[in-house]
């Protein structure tokens, strides 16, 4: 029973994480199609998230916590800069394309993270090892799949009964589709940078709730400055009792606070590799919900590109698992050799 709980609880947790991420894309797409600015959405949702996370961070980290030095706060701010523009690009990309394309592009994150980790010398590239070859080939395959879903929309292969009416309002032209693909690719690249920077921060400041609070707080400040520079229409700042207000509240409570908290717990309980394996599940959720709630068509390019990206994704994940297995074998061999060396030393003495 204990083993089943160890696997089943994180499994359900990650299904919830993926479902909340996809539904956040769907609700945001509906709100932006109704006139809500993506800049205002980022500003208001992160401000509400910060207000919710402040008492939570004080409650969960009542014991002595690492000091908040200027160096740590500077890294929090840099993390927020990356996250802010990742959110802006992500929402804009979904607005110009579809949630299906958005979830497909999320599978680029492991490939981009691997490439950036090599550049930052956090990963070693040894082409003599099968794990390095798998990660390298998987990264290239994922990038190739991203080009497919961006530049090849293709004919619709699945549509809802209302698609003929709603597609004129919700689906973008080919030029907008390409722009959306580039914005979503930029979001994935920024998300990879965010993961690498967050890993360095957690080594020096492991208080997760505190990091999340400052992350949302600084994004609120940055997005306020960006919104003041971009949104000149005063009416864009006003929220009405419609889908725009729902999107802001949903993004703040479900898309940020709940999703990040559950995901962090799952990473601690089952590890990052287990959690990463659930990313392709988002494509299934996005296709079904996009057809049901948005009247989106499923295009051939999205399906083919998603299959290619997922193939590359699993190649990268297999390489990471193989690398971890090789590392554990080396450690066990070293631990076995140590007693032999100790015995030989004792005999010689």
mmCIF file with all atom_site columns, C-alpha atoms in Angstrom, residues 108 111 134-147 305 307-313 315:
data_model
loop_
_atom_site.group_PDB
_atom_site.id
_atom_site.type_symbol
_atom_site.label_atom_id
_atom_site.label_alt_id
_atom_site.label_comp_id
_atom_site.label_asym_id
_atom_site.label_entity_id
_atom_site.label_seq_id
_atom_site.pdbx_PDB_ins_code
_atom_site.Cartn_x
_atom_site.Cartn_y
_atom_site.Cartn_z
_atom_site.occupancy
_atom_site.B_iso_or_equiv
_atom_site.pdbx_formal_charge
_atom_site.auth_seq_id
_atom_site.auth_comp_id
_atom_site.auth_asym_id
_atom_site.auth_atom_id
_atom_site.pdbx_PDB_model_num
ATOM 1  C CA . UNK A 1 108 ? 10.428 22.081 -26.202 1.00 0.00 ? 108 UNK A CA 1
ATOM 2  C CA . UNK A 1 111 ? 15.380 20.252 -25.201 1.00 0.00 ? 111 UNK A CA 1
ATOM 3  C CA . UNK A 1 134 ? 19.839 10.421 -27.054 1.00 0.00 ? 134 UNK A CA 1
ATOM 4  C CA . UNK A 1 135 ? 19.615 13.865 -25.439 1.00 0.00 ? 135 UNK A CA 1
ATOM 5  C CA . UNK A 1 136 ? 21.326 15.568 -28.381 1.00 0.00 ? 136 UNK A CA 1
ATOM 6  C CA . UNK A 1 137 ? 19.191 13.844 -31.015 1.00 0.00 ? 137 UNK A CA 1
ATOM 7  C CA . UNK A 1 138 ? 16.044 14.388 -28.949 1.00 0.00 ? 138 UNK A CA 1
ATOM 8  C CA . UNK A 1 139 ? 16.761 18.112 -28.679 1.00 0.00 ? 139 UNK A CA 1
ATOM 9  C CA . UNK A 1 140 ? 17.201 18.392 -32.452 1.00 0.00 ? 140 UNK A CA 1
ATOM 10 C CA . UNK A 1 141 ? 14.020 16.392 -33.099 1.00 0.00 ? 141 UNK A CA 1
ATOM 11 C CA . UNK A 1 142 ? 12.021 18.617 -30.737 1.00 0.00 ? 142 UNK A CA 1
ATOM 12 C CA . UNK A 1 143 ? 13.235 21.778 -32.463 1.00 0.00 ? 143 UNK A CA 1
ATOM 13 C CA . UNK A 1 144 ? 12.368 20.243 -35.859 1.00 0.00 ? 144 UNK A CA 1
ATOM 14 C CA . UNK A 1 145 ? 8.860  19.457 -34.591 1.00 0.00 ? 145 UNK A CA 1
ATOM 15 C CA . UNK A 1 146 ? 8.482  23.058 -33.443 1.00 0.00 ? 146 UNK A CA 1
ATOM 16 C CA . UNK A 1 147 ? 9.244  24.239 -36.987 1.00 0.00 ? 147 UNK A CA 1
ATOM 17 C CA . UNK A 1 305 ? 4.416  18.434 -35.213 1.00 0.00 ? 305 UNK A CA 1
ATOM 18 C CA . UNK A 1 307 ? 4.109  13.750 -32.461 1.00 0.00 ? 307 UNK A CA 1
ATOM 19 C CA . UNK A 1 308 ? 7.605  14.829 -33.559 1.00 0.00 ? 308 UNK A CA 1
ATOM 20 C CA . UNK A 1 309 ? 8.095  17.084 -30.520 1.00 0.00 ? 309 UNK A CA 1
ATOM 21 C CA . UNK A 1 310 ? 6.879  14.392 -28.103 1.00 0.00 ? 310 UNK A CA 1
ATOM 22 C CA . UNK A 1 311 ? 9.248  11.863 -29.743 1.00 0.00 ? 311 UNK A CA 1
ATOM 23 C CA . UNK A 1 312 ? 12.144 14.233 -29.157 1.00 0.00 ? 312 UNK A CA 1
ATOM 24 C CA . UNK A 1 313 ? 10.910 14.935 -25.651 1.00 0.00 ? 313 UNK A CA 1
ATOM 25 C CA . UNK A 1 315 ? 14.393 10.821 -26.284 1.00 0.00 ? 315 UNK A CA 1
#
